[in-house]
XYZ file of C-alpha atoms in Angstrom:
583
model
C -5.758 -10.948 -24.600
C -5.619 -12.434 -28.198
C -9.225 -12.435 -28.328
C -9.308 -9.114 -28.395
C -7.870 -8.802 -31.747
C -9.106 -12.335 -32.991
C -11.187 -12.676 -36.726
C -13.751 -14.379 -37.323
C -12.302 -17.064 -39.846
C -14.489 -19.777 -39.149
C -17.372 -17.924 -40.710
C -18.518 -19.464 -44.332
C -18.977 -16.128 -45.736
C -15.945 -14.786 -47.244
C -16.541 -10.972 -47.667
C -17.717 -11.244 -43.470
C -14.844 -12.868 -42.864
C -12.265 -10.582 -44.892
C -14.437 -7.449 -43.309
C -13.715 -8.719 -39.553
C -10.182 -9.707 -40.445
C -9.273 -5.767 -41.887
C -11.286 -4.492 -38.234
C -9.574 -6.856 -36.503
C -6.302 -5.531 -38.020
C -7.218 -2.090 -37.745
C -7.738 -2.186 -33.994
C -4.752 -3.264 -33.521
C -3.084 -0.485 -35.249
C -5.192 1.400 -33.075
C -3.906 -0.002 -30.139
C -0.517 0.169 -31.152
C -0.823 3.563 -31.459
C -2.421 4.109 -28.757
C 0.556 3.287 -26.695
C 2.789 5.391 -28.778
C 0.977 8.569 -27.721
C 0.988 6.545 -24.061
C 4.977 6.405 -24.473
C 5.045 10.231 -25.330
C 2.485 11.176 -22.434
C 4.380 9.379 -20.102
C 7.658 11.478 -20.991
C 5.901 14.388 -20.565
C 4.242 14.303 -17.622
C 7.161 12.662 -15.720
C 9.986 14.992 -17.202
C 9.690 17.424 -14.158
C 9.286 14.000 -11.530
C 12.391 13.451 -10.435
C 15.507 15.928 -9.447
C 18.502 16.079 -11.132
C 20.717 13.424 -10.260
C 24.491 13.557 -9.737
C 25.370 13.481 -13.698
C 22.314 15.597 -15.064
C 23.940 18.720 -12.749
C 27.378 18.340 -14.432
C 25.564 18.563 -17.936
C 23.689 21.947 -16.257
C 27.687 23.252 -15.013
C 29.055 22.162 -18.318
C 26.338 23.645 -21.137
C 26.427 26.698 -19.038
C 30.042 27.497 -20.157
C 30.911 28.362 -16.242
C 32.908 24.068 -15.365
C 36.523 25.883 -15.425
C 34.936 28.794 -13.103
C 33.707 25.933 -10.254
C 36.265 26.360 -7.471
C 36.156 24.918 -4.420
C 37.549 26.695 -1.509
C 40.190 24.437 0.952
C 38.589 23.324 3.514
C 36.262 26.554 4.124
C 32.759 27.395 3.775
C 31.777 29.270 0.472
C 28.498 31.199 -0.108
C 26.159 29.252 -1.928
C 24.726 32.607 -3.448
C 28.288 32.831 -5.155
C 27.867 29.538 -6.760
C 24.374 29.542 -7.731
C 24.856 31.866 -11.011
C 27.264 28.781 -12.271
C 24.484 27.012 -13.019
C 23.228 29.414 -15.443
C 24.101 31.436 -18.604
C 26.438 34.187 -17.383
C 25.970 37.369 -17.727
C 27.571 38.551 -21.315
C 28.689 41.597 -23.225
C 27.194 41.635 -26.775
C 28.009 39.145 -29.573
C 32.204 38.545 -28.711
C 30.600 37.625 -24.893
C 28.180 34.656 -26.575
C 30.980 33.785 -28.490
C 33.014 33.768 -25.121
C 30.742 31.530 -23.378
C 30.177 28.925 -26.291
C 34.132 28.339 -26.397
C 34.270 28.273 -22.843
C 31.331 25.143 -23.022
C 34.113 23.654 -25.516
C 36.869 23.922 -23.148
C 34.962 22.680 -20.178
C 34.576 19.770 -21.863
C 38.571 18.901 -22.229
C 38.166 18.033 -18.194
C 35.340 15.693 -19.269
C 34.890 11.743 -20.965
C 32.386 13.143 -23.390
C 32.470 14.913 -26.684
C 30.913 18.590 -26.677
C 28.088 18.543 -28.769
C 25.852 17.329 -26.274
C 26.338 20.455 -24.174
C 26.576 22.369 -26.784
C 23.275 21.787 -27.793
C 21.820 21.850 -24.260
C 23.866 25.347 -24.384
C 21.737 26.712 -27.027
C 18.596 25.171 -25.393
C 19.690 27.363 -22.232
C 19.831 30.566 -23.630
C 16.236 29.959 -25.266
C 14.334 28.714 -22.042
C 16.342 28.925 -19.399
C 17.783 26.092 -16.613
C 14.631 25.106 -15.216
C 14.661 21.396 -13.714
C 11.852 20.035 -16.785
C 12.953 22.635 -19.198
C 16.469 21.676 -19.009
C 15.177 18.241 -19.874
C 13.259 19.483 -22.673
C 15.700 18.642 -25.266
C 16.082 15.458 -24.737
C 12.427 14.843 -24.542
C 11.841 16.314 -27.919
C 15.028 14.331 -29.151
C 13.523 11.155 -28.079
C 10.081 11.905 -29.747
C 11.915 12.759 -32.948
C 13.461 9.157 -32.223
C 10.117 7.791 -32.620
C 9.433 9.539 -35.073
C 12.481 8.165 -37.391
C 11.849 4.585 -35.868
C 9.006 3.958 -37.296
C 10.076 5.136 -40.743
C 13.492 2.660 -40.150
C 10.705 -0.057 -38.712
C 8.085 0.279 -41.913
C 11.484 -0.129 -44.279
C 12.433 -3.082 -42.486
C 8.852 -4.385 -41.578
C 6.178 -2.572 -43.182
C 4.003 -0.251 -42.174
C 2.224 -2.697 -39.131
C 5.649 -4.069 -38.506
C 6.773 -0.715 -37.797
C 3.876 0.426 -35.949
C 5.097 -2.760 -33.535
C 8.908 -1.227 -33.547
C 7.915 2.164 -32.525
C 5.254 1.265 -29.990
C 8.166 -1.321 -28.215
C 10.708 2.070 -29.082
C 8.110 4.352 -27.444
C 7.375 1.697 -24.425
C 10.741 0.528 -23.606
C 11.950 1.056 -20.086
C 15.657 1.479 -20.809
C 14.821 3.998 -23.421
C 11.689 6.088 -21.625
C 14.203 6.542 -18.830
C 16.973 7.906 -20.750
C 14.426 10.229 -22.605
C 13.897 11.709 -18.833
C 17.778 12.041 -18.250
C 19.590 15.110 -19.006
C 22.507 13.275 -20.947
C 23.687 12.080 -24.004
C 22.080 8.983 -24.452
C 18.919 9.866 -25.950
C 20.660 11.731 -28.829
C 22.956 8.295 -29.569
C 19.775 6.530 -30.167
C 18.067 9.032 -32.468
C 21.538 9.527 -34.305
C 21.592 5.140 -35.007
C 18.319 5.769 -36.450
C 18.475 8.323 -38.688
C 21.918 6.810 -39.789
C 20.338 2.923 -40.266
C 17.332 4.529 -41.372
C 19.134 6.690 -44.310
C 21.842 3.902 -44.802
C 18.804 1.329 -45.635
C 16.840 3.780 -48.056
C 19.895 4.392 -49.506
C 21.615 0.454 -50.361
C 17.988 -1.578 -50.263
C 17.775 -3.133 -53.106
C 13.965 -3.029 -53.206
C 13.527 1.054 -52.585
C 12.784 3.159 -55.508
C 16.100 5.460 -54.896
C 18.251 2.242 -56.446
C 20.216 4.177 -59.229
C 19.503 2.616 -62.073
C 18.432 4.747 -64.939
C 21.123 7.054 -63.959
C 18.452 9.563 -63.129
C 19.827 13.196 -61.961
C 16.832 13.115 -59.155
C 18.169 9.591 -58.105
C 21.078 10.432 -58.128
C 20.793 13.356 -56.305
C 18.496 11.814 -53.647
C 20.998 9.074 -53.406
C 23.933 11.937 -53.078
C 21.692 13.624 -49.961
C 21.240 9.807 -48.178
C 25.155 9.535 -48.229
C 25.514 12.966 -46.525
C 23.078 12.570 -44.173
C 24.701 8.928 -43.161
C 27.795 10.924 -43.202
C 26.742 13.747 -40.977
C 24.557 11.564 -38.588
C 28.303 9.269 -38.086
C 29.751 12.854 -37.152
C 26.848 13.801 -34.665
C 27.034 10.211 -33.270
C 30.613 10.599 -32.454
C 30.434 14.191 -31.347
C 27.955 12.822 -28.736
C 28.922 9.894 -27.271
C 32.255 8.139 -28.000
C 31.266 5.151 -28.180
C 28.460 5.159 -31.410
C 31.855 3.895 -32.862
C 30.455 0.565 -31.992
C 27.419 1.450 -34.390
C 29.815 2.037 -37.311
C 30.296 -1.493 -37.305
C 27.126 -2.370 -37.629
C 26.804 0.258 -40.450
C 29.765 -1.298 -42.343
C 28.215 -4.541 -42.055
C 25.023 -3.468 -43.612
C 26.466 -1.651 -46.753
C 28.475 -4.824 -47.202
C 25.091 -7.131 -46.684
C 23.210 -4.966 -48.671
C 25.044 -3.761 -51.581
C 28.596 -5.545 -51.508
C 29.488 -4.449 -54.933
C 29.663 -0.561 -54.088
C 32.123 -1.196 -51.307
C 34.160 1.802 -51.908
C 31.041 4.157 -52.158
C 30.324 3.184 -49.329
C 33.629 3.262 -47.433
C 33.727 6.770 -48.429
C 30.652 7.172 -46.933
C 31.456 6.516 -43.428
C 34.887 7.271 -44.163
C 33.713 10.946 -44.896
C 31.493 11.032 -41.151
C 34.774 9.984 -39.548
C 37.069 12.562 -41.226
C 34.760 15.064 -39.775
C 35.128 14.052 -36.619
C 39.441 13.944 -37.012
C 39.698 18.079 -35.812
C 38.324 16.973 -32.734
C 40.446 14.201 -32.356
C 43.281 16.154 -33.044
C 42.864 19.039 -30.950
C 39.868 17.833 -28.174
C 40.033 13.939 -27.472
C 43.990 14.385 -27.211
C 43.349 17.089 -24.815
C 40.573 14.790 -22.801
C 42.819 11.555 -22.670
C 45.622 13.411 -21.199
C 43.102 15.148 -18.808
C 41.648 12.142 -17.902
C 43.814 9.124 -18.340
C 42.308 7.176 -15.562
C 38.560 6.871 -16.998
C 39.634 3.514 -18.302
C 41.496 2.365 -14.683
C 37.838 3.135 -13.611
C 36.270 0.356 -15.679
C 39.014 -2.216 -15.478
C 39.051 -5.377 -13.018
C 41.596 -6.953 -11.923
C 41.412 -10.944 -11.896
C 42.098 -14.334 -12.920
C 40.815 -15.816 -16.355
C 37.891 -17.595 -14.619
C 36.706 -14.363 -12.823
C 36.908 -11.934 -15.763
C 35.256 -14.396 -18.147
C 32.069 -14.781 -15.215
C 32.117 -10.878 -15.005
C 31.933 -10.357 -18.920
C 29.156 -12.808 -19.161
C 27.452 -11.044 -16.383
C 28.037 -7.615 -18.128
C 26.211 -8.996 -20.779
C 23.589 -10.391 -19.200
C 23.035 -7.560 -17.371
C 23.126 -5.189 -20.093
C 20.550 -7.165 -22.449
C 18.079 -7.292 -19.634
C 18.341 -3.453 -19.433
C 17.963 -2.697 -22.502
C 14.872 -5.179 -23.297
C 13.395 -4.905 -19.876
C 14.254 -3.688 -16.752
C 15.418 -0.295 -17.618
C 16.984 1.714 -14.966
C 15.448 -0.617 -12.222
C 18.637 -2.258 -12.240
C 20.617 0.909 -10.575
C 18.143 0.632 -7.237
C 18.422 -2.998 -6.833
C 20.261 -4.871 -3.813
C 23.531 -4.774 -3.207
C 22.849 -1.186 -3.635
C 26.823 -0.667 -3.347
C 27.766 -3.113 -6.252
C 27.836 -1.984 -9.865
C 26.594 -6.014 -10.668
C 23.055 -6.868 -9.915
C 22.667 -10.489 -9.175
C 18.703 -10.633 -9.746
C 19.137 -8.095 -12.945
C 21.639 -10.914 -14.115
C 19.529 -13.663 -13.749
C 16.744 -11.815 -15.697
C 19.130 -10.774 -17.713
C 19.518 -14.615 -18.970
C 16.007 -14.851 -19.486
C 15.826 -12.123 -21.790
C 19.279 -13.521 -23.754
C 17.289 -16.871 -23.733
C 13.995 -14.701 -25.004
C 15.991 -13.214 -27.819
C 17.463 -16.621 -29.089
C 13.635 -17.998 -29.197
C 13.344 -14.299 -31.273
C 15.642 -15.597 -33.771
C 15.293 -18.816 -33.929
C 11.560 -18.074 -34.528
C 12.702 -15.816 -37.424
C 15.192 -18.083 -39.245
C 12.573 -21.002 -39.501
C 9.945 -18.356 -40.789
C 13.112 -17.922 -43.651
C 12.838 -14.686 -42.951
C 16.756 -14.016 -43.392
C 16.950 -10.587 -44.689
C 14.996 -8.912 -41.785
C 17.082 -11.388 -39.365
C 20.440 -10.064 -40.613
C 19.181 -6.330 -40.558
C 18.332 -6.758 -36.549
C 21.575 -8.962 -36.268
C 23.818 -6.578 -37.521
C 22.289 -3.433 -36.027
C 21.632 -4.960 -32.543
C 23.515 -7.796 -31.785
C 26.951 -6.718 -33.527
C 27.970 -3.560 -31.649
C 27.050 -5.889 -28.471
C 29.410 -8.107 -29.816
C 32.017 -5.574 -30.673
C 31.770 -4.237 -27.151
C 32.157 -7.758 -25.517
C 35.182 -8.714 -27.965
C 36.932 -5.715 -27.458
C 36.116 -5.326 -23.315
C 37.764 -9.155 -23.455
C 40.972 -8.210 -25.307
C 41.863 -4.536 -23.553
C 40.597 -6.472 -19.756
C 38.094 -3.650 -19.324
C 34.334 -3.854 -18.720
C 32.829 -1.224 -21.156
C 29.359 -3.217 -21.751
C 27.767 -2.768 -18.866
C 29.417 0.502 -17.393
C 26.384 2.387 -16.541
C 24.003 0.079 -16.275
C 24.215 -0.595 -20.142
C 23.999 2.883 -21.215
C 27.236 2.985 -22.979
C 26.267 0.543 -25.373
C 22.680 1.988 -25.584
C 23.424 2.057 -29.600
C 22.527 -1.497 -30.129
C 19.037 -0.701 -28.306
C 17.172 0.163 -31.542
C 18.779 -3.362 -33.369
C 17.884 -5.859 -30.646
C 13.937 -3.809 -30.047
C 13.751 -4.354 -33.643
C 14.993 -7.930 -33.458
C 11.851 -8.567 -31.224
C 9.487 -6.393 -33.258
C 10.030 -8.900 -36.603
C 9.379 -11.580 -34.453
C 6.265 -10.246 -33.032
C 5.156 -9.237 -36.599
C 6.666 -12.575 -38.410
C 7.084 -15.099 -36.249
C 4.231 -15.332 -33.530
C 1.212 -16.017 -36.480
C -2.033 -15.552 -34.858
C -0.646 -14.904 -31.142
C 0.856 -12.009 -32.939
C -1.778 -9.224 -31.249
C -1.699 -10.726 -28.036
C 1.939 -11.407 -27.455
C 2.506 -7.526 -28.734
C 0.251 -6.542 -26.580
C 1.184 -8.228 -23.816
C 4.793 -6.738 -23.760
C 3.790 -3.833 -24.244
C 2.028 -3.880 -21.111
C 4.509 -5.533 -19.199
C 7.104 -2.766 -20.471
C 4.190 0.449 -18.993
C 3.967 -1.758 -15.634
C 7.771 -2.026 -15.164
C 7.963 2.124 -16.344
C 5.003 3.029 -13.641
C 6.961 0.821 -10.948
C 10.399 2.786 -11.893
C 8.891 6.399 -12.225
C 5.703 5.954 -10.243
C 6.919 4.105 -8.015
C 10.073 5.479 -7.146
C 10.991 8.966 -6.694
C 14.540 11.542 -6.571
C 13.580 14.224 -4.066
C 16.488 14.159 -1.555
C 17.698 17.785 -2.281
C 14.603 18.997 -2.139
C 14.053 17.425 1.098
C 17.376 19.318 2.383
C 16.135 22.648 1.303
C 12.926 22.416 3.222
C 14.766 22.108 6.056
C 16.870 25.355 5.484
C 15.034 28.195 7.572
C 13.088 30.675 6.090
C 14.783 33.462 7.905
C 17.978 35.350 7.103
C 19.799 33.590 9.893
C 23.172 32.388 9.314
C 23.132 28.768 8.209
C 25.232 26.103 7.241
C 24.985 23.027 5.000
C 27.869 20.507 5.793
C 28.295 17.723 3.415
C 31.807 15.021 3.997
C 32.126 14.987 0.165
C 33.324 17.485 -2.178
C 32.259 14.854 -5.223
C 30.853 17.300 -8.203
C 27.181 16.023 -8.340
C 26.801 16.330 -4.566
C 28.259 19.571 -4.077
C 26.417 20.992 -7.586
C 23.415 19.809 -6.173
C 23.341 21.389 -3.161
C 23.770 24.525 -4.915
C 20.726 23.709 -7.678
C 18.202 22.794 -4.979
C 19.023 25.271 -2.200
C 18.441 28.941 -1.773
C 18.905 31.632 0.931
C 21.210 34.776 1.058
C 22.421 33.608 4.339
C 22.962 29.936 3.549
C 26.865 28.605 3.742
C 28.345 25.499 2.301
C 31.199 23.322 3.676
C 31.944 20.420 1.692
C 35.247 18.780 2.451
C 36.734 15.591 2.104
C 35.623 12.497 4.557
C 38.687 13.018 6.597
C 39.281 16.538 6.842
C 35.880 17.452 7.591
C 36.049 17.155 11.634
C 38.626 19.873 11.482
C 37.238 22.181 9.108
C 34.083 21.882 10.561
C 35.766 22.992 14.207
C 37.055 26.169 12.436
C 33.991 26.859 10.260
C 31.972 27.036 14.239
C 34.453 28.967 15.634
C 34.492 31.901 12.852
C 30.880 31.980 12.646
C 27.912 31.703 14.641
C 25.701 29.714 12.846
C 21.820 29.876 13.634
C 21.263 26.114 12.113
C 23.565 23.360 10.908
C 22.306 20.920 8.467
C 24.669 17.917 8.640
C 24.253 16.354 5.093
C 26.140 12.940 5.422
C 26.768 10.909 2.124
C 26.963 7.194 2.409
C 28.872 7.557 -1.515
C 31.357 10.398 -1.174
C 32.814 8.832 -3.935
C 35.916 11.228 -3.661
C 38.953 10.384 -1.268
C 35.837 8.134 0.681
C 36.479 6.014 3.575
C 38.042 2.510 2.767
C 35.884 0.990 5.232
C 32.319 1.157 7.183
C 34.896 1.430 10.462
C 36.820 4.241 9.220
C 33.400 6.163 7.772
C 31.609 5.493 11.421
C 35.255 6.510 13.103
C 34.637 10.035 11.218
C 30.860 10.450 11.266
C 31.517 10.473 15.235
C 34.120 12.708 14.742
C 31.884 15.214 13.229
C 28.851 14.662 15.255
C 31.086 15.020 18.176
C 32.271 18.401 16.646
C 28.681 19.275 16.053
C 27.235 18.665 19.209
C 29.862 20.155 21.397
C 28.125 23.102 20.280
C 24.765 22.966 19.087
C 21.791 20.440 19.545
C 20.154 17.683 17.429
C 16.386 19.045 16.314
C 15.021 15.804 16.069
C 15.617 12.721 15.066
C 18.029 12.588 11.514
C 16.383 11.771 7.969
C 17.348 9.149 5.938
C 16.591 10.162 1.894
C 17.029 7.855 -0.464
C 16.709 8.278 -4.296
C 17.260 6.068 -7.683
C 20.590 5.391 -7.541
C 23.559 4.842 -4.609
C 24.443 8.158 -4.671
C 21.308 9.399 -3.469
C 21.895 7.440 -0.124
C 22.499 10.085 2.760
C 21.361 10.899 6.401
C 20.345 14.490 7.207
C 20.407 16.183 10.835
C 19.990 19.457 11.694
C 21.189 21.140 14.805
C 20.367 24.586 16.476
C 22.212 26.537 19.546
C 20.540 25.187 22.818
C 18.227 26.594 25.078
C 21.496 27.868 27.225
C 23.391 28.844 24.011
C-alpha cells in the first residue's frame, strides 16, 4: 500500500523528483481526508442504526425533567400509555413551567452517578427537535464532529499541519470513539472538552506560538487572558460532565509545568479557577449524589487476595488500552458474554500496550522528546492516575465500562500513535497510516454493520394491531428494561407488568385473573440485573413458575424468540401466548 504514495527519488532530475515528491504528499493529504469525511459519514448514516440501549433511555427519562415522576406500581400492571409522555418534554405553563422542568432535570440527577450538564444540554436539544431515536443522538454527533474539528487544530500544534491531518483522521476513524459519538451519553462531550482544554492550554504556554507575552502587548495579553478562561471554563464543563475528567487535570498540570515551569502560579490559578467553579455543585449536588448513591463504588470494587487484584488491574488495563486504540465497543459482545473481563480483548489488549511501547520507543530514538512528553502526559498519565489510584482505594475504575470512564486519555494515547506515524515510520509513513486506518473502518463496519440493537423493536411487532387488551410481562423492573419497553412500544390497550424475578409468578396469577387479556407477550431477561436470581437453577426454578402460570391459561403462538443485541443486557427470550381455541 506504500506504493501508492511512493516518489520517485531515484530519478536524476531534481525539479521531477521534488514535483512527484509534493503529489505524492498531496495525495496523501487527500487520502487522509478522505477518511475524515468517511469518519463523519459513517456517524451519520449509522446514528439512527441501532435502538437505544439500557443507559441511552435513562439519559431520554433524565433530560426530560420527568426521573422523580417514574413510579413503578407494586407488583401490578401499569398502562404503558401513562408512562410514555415521561419520555418527553412535559407539558408546561409559560416561562415559570420551563423553568420548572429545567430544575426538575437538576434534581433528577441527585438519584444519579453523573453531573447534570450532560442532560441538561440534551434537555435543551429536546425542546428544539424533539425525542426522536437519531435526533436524540444528534447532539452528540455534532459534539463529536466539533471534536474533530478541535483535534486537528490540537494535532497541527503538536504535529503540523500533515501530522495533524494523521491525528484527526485516527480521531475521526477510531472505533472506541465512532461508537461513543453514536451513544446518547456523556462520553463524547469528555473528549471534545480534553481537546479544547489541551488544545487552548498548548496555544497558550508553547513556547514557540506567537501568543508568548513578551512585548507586553495589550492584544497578547488579552488573547493570552481569553486562553486561560477558556482552559478554565472547558475544566468546569469537563467536570460538570463526567466526574472523572479529574483524571485529565493531571495531565493539564503536568503540561503547564513541562511547558512553562516558571509561571507555576498563573497557571495554578488557572485550573484552580475551573475547579472553583465547579465547588457549588460539590457543595450542594455531589453531596446530595454520594449520599443517594453510596454504593456506586461497592459496584466497582473486588474482593481478593494481593495476587488476584494485581492480575485484575493489569487486565483492566489491558483491556482498556485495546479499547481505546482498537477494538472499540467489540469488547462488550465478546464471550463470556456474562463477565465484565474479556479474555481475547485482554490478550489484544497486550498487543496494543506492546504496539504503543514500539510507538515510543520509535519516538525517543527519532529525539523527538517534546512531542513524546506532550502524548505522555495527555494520554498515558490520566491512565496512570486511574491505575494508581484504582490500586490504593481496591476499586477497578479503569476499565468500568469497557474503558469509557477513562475515555479522557483517548485523545493523548491516538496522538501518541499519530507522531509516530508522522515521525517515526520514515518512508512507510503513508502506508502504515493508511493501513490503520483501514483496519480501524473494517473493525467499525464489523461492530455497526455487522451487528445490530433491534430487540425492542422486535417486541413491538409482535404487539397486535388491534385494540385488544394486551400484556407485556417482563421478570425485571431494572430502569433500562422497563424504560425501554415503554420507548419502543405503542398501543392504547397495551399493559405492562414488570416485577421482580421472584415475585413475578404471583403477580402474574393476579394480573390474569383481573383481566382478560387478548395476548401475553412473555418478555424474559437473561440480565434482570435487579434483585436477579443467584443462580441458573433458581432463574429456570422461576421461568417455570411463570410459564406454568402462563399456560394454565393461555397458549404458546409459536415457538419463543431469542433477541440478542450489543451488550448482555440485550439477551432475552420472547413468547407470546393467546386464549385457546376452547378459551
Amino acid at each position: 500500500m506504500n506504493n501508492i504514495f511512493k516518489t520517485a527519488t531515484s530519478d536524476s532530475t531534481p525539479g521531477f523528483s521534488q514535483t512527484s515528491a509534493r503529489k505524492g504528499l498531496m495525495a496523501f493529504d487527500i487520502v487522509l481526508l478522505a477518511f475524515v469525511g468517511l469518519g463523519v459519514g459513517l456517524r451519520c448514516l449509522w446514528v439512527g442504526k441501532r435502538e437505544l440501549w439500557y443507559d441511552e433511555v435513562l439519559s431520554v427519562l433524565l433530560s426530560s425533567g420527568q426521573k422523580n415522576a417514574y413510579r413503578l406500581p407494586d407488583n401490578a400492571p401499569f398502562a404503558l400509555s401513562d408512562f410514555k409522555p415521561l419520555l418527553a418534554i412535559p407539558p408546561e405553563s409559560g416561562v415559570a413551567g420551563m423553568i420548572e422542568t429545567v430544575k426538575n432535570v437538576v434534581k433528577g440527577t441527585l438519584g444519579d452517578v453523573h453531573p447534570p450538564l450532560f442532560y441538561l444540554s440534551e434537555h435543551g436539544w429536546m425542546r428544539l427537535f424533539g425525542n426522536g431515536e437519531a435526533v436524540l443522538r444528534g447532539l452528540v454527533l455534532l459534539t463529536s464532529l466539533a471534536a474533530l474539528a478541535v483535534a486537528y487544530f490540537l494535532g497541527r500544534r503538536v504535529l503540523g499541519q500533515r501530522g495533524g491531518l494523521i491525528f484527526t483522521a485516527l480521531i475521526a476513524m477510531n472505533p472506541f470513539f465512532l461508537a461513543h459519538s453514536l451513544n446518547l451519553r456523556m462520553y463524547t462531550g469528555m473528549v471534545f472538552w480534553v481537546l479544547v482544554s489541551g488544545w487552548a492550554w498548548l496555544l497558550l504556554e508553547d513556547r514557540a506560538t506567537t501568543l508568548q507575552v513578551s512585548n507586553s502587548s495589550t492584544l497578547s495579553r488579552s488573547v493570552a487572558g481569553l486562553l486561560r478562561c477558556l482552559v478554565a471554563l472547558s475544566v468546569t464543563a469537563g467536570l460538570m460532565t463526567q466526574y472523572l475528567f479529574a483524571y485529565w487535570l493531571f495531565a493539564l498540570a503536568a503540561l503547564a509545568l513541562y511547558l512553562d515551569r516558571k509561571r507555576w502560579f498563573q497557571h495554578g490559578l488557572t485550573l484552580g479557577a475551573g475547579v472553583l467553579l465547579f465547588i457549588p455543585w460539590v457543595a450542594w449536588g455531589l453531596r446530595q449524589q454520594a449520599r443517594n448513591r453510596g454504593e456506586a463504588l461497592g459496584q466497582i470494587s473486588v474482593e481478593g487476595g494481593p495476587l488476584q487484584s494485581a492480575l485484575r488491574h493489569g487486565k483492566d488495563l489491558a483491556q482498556t488500552v485495546g479499547d481505546h486504540l482498537l477494538l472499540g465497543q467489540l469488547t462488550a459482545g465478546m464471550l463470556p458474554v456474562a463477565d465484565d473481563i474479556k479474555p481475547t480483548a485482554v490478550a489484544v489488549g497486550c498487543g496494543v500496550l506492546g504496539f504503543l511501547v514500539v510507538c515510543v520507543i520509535g519516538l525517543y530514538r527519532r529525539r523527538q522528546y517534546r512531542i513524546l512528553m506532550i502524548g505522555g502526559l495527555m494520554g498515558l498519565l490520566p491512565l496512570a492516575v486511574a491505575l494508581g489510584l484504582d490500586v490504593l482505594t481496591g476499586t477497578y475504575t479503569l476499565g468500568f465500562g469497557w474503558g469509557r470512564s477513562t475515555i479522557a486519555a483517548l485523545p493523548g494515547c491516538v496522538l501518541i500513535v499519530a507522531a509516530w506515524l508522522d515521525r517515526g515510520t520514515g518512508r512507510w509513513r503513508e502506508g502504515l497510516t493508511v493501513g490503520l486506518l483501514v483496519v480501524y473502518l473494517a473493525v467499525n463496519v464489523g461492530d455497526f454493520g455487522l451487528r445490530d440493537r433491534q430487540i425492542f423493536h422486535q417486541v413491538a411487532r409482535s404487539v397486535p394491531e388491534t385494540n385488544e387488551p394486551t400484556l407485556v410481562v417482563m421478570n425485571t423492573q431494572a430502569w433500562g428494561h422497563v424504560l425501554r419497553s415503554v420507548y419502543y412500544l405503542d398501543g392504547a390497550a397495551v399493559d405492562v407488568l414488570a416485577t421482580k424475578p421472584a415475585e413475578l409468578p404471583a403477580a402474574l396469577e393476579n394480573a390474569l385473573t383481573a383481566k382478560a387479556y387478548s395476548t401475553v407477550l412473555w418478555l424474559n431477561s437473561d440480565y434482570p440485573l435487579w434483585e436477579a436470581p443467584k443462580t441458573d437453577a433458581e432463574a429456570a426454578a422461576l421461568n417455570a413458575q411463570t410459564e406454568a402460570v402462563l399456560s394454565s391459561r393461555l397458549v404458546a403462538a409459536g415457538p419463543a424468540q431469542n433477541l440478542e443485541g450489543t451488550m448482555k443486557l440485550d439477551h432475552f427470550t420472547l413468547q407470546v401466548y393467546q386464549p385457546g381455541d376452547d378459551a
